[in-house]
Coordinates of C-alpha atoms in Angstrom, one line a residue:
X1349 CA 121.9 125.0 115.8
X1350 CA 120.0 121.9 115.0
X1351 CA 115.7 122.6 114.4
X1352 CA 113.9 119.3 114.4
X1353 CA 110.3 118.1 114.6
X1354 CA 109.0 114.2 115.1
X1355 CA 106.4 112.5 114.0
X1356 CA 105.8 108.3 114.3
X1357 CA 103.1 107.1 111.7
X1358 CA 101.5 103.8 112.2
X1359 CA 101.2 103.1 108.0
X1360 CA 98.9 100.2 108.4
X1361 CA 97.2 99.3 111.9
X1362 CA 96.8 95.7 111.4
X1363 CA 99.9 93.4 111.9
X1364 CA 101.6 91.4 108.6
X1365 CA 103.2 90.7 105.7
X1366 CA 102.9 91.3 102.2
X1367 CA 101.4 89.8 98.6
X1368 CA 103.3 90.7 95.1
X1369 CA 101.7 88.5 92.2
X1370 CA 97.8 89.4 92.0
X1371 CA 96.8 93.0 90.6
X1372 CA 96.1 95.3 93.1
X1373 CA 92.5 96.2 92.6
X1374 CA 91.9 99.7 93.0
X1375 CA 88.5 101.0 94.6
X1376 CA 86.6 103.5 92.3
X1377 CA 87.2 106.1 95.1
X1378 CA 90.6 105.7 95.1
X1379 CA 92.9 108.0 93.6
X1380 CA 96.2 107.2 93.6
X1381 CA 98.8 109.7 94.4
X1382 CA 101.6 110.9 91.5
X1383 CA 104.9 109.4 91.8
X1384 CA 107.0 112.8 93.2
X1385 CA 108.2 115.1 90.8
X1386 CA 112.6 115.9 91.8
X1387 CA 112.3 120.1 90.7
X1388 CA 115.5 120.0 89.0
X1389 CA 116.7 123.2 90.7
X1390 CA 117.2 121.7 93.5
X1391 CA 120.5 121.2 95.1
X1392 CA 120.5 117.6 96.5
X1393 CA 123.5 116.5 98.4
X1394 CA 124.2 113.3 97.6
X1395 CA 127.0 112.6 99.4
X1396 CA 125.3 113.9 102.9
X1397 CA 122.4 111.7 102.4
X1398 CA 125.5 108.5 101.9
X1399 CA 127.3 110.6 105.2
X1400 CA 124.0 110.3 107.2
X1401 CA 122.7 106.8 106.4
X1402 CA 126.6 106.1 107.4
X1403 CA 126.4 107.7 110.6
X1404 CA 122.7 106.2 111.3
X1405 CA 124.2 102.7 110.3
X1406 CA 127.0 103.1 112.6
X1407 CA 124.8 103.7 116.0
X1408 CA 122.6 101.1 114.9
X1409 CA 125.6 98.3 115.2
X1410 CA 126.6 100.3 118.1
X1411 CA 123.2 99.2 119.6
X1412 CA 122.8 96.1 118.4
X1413 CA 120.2 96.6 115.9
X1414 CA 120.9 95.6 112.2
X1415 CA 121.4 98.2 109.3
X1416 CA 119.3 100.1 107.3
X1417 CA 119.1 99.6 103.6
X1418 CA 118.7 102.4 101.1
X1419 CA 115.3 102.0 98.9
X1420 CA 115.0 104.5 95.7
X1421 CA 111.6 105.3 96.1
X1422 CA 111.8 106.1 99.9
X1423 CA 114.8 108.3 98.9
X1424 CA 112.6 110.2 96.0
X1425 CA 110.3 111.0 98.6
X1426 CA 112.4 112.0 100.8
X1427 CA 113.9 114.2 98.4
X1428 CA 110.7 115.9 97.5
X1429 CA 109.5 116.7 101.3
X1430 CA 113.1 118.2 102.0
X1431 CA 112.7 120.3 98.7
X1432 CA 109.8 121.4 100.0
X1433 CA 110.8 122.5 103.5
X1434 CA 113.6 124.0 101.4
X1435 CA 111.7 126.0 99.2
X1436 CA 109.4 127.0 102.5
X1437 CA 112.4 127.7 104.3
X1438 CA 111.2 125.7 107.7
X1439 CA 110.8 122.3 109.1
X1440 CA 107.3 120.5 108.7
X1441 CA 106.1 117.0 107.9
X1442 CA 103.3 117.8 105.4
X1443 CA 102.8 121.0 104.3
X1444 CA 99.4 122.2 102.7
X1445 CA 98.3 120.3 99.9
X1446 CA 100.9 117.7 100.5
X1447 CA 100.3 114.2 100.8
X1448 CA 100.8 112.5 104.2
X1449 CA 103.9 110.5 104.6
X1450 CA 101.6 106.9 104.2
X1451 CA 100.9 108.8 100.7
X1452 CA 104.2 109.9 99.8
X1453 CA 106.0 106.3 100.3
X1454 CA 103.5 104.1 99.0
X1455 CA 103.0 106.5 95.7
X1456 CA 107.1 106.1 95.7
X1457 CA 108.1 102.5 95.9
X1458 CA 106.7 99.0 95.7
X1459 CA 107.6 98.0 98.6
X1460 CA 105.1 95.9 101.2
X1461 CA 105.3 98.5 103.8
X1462 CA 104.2 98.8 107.7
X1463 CA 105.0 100.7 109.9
X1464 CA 107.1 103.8 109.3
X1465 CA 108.1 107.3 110.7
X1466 CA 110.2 110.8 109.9
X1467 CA 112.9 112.4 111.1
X1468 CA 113.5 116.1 109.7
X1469 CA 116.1 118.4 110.9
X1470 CA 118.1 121.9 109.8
X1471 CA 121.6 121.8 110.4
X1472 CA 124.4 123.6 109.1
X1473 CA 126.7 120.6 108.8
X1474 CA 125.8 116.7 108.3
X1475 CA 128.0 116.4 111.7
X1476 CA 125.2 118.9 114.1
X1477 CA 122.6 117.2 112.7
X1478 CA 123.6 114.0 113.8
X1479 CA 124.4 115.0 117.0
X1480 CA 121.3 116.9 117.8
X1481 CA 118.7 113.8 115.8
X1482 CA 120.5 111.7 118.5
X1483 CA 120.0 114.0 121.5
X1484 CA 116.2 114.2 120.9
X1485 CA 114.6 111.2 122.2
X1486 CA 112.2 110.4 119.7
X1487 CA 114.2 111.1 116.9
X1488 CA 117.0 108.7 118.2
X1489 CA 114.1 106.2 118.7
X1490 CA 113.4 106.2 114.8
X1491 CA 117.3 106.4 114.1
X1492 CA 117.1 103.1 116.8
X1493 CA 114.2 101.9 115.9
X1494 CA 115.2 97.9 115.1
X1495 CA 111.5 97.2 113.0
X1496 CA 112.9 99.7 110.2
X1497 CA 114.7 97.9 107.4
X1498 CA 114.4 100.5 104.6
X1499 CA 114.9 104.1 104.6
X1500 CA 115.4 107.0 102.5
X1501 CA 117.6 110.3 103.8
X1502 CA 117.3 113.2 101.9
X1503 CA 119.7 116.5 102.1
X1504 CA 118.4 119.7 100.1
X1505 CA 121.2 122.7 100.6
X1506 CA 119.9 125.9 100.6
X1507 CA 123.0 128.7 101.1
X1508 CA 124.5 127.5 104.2
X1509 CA 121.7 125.6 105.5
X1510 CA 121.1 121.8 104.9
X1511 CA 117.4 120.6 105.1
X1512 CA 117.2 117.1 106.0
X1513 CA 114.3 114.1 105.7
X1514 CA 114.9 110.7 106.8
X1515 CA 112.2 108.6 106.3
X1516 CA 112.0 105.1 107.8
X1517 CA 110.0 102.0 107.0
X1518 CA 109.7 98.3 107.7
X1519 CA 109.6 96.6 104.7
X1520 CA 107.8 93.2 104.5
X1521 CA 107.9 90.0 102.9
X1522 CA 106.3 89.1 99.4
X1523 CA 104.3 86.1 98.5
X1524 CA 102.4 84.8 95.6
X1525 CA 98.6 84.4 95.8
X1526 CA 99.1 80.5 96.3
X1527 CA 102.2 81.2 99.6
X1528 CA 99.9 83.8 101.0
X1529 CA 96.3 81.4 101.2
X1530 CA 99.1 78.6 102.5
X1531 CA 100.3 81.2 105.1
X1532 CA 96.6 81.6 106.7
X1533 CA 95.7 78.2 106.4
X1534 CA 98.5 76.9 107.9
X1535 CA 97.3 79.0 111.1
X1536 CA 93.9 77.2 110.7
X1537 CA 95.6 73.9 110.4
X1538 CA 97.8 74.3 113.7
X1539 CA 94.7 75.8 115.7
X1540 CA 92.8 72.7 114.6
X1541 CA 95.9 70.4 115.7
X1542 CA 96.3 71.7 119.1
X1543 CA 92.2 71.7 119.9
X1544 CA 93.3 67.9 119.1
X1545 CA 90.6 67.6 116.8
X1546 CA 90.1 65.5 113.5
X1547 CA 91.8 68.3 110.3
X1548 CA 89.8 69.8 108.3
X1549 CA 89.1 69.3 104.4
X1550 CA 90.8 72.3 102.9
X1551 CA 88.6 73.3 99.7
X1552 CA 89.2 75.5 96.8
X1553 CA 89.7 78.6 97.1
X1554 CA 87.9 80.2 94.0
X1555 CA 84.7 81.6 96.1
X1556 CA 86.6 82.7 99.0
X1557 CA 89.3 84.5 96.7
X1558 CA 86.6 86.5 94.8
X1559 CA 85.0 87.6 98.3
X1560 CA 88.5 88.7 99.5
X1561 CA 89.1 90.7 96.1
X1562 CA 85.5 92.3 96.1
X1563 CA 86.3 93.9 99.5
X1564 CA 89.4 94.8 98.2
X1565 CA 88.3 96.5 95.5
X1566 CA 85.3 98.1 97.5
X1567 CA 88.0 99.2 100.2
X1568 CA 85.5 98.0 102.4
X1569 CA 84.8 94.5 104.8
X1570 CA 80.8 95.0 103.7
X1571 CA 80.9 93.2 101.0
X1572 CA 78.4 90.0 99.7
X1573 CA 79.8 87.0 101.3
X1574 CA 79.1 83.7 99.6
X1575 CA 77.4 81.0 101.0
X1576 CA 79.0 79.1 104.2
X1577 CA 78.3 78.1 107.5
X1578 CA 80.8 81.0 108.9
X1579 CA 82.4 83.4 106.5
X1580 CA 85.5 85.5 108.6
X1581 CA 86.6 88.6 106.8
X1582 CA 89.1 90.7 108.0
X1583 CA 92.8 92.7 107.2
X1584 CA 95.7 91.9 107.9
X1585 CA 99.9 92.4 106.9
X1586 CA 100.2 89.9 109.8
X1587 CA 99.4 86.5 107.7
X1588 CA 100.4 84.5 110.1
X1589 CA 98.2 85.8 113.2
X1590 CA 94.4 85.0 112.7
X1591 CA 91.3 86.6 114.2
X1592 CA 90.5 85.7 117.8
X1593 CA 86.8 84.4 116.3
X1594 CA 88.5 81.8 114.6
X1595 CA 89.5 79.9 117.6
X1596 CA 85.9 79.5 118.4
X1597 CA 85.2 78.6 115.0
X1598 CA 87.9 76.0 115.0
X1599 CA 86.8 74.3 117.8
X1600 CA 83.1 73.8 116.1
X1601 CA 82.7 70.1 115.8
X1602 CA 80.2 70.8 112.7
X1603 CA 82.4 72.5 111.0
X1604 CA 84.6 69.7 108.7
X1605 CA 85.9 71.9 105.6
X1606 CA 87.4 75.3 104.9
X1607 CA 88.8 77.7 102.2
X1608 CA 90.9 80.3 102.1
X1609 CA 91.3 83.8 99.9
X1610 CA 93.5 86.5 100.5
X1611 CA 94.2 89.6 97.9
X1612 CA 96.2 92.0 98.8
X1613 CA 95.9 95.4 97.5
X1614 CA 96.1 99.7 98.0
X1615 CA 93.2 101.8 99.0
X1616 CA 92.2 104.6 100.9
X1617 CA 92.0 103.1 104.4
X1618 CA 95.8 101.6 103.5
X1619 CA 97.4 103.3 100.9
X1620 CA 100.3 100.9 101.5
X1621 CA 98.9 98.4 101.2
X1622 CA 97.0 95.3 103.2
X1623 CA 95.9 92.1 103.0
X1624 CA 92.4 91.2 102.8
X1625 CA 91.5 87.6 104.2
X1626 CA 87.9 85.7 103.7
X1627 CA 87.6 82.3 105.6
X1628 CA 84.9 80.6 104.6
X1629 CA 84.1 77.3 107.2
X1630 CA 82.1 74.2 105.9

């Protein structure tokens, strides 16, 4: 008999993409969380783990949706939460003294991540456990889910039991610090062509850079804003969408010049990472 529990988490609440060349500055508060540690007593079944992300892939092209991909680091932590329920001998998605699943994938992989969720189940065969993941609703709408890209299934056997974590992501495009300031001001830039006004002069970005990494390294908006006639702050994984202020802004016929900064980085608000944006408006 299959024994499962749900639960969706929302890794980062803003909507986006991702940022790969700067450092990611880390607030002093911040302490990261150790890369998980595989006890090597463990029993992991490799072969289920292939059997499941099989039989996940298969109802996914059933359904339209495109495949998952296997990611290492998802699968380590995978591995180390169904250890756990192993050693516990019960279902859970974060024991005491365990870090939450946002903590657990983005201490395990380098990914850009978003949004992301776990499926764990009991079974006595890889066969039940696909049966009963699919006839629970909201474990069939992770298995479904067509924003997940990445994933990492995890099968700990413990006598004639199999413990089992999936653990689903959306992974999230990379840029360079130079792609990621063209991303947002190319927002700026169409908002400014379709209020059919005159564009405007697109400045350096050194001051408005430094104001995005000093928030990101404060993990905190609150930061000391340089000097401008309107300085926008804000997070984001969603490059391409821009505050709702900015329109306003945009349409401001004393504003004629802009910068842009972005720095994307971890912290404890977004331990997966997010980008933080500074518009500055001249």
């Amino acid at each position: 008999m299959l024994r499962a529990f749900f639960a969706s988490l929302a890794i980062l609440v803003a909507s986006g993409a991702g940022l790969a060349t700067v450092p990611k500055p880390r607030p002093a508060s911040y302490r990261p969380v150790a890369p998980p540690q595989l006890p090597s007593s463990v029993s992991y079944d490799a072969e289920a783990e292939r059997q499941l992300l099989a039989l996940a892939n298969q109802v996914r092209a059933q359904a339209g949706v495109p495949p998952l991909l296997t990611d290492d680091g998802l699968t380590q932590a995978a591995r180390q939460h169904a250890a756990a329920m192993a050693a516990q001998q019960q279902l859970s998605h974060q024991f005491p003294g365990e870090p939450s699943l946002a903590q657990r994938l983005a201490a395990s992989t380098n990914l850009h991540l978003n949004q992301a969720g776990e499926n764990v189940a009991s079974a006595a065969s890889v066969e039940l456990a696909q049966e009963g993941l699919m006839l629970s609703p909201p474990h069939r709408q992770n298995l479904l889910n067509p924003a997940y890209n990445v994933a990492g299934f995890a099968v700990v056997r413990s006598g004639d039991t199999l413990y089992i974590t999936q653990d689903f992501s959306q992974a999230l495009a990379t840029y360079t610090t130079q792609e990621s300031d063209d991303r947002v001001a190319a927002g700026l830039i169409l908002m400014r062509s379709e209020a059919k006004l005159p564009q405007l002069q697109r400045e350096d970005a050194g001051a408005a850079r430094a104001c995005a990494c000093s928030m990101a390294q404060a993990d905190s908006l609150n930061t000391t804003a340089p000097q401008a006639h309107y300085v926008v702050r804000y997070t984001s994984v969603q490059l391409d969408a821009l505050p709702k202020d900015v329109a306003k802004i945009i349409r401001d016929r004393s504003v004629h010049a802009f910068a842009v900064g972005t720095c994307y980085a971890h912290g404890l608000k977004y331990p997966n990472g997010v980008y933080w944006v500074a518009l500055l408006f001249y």
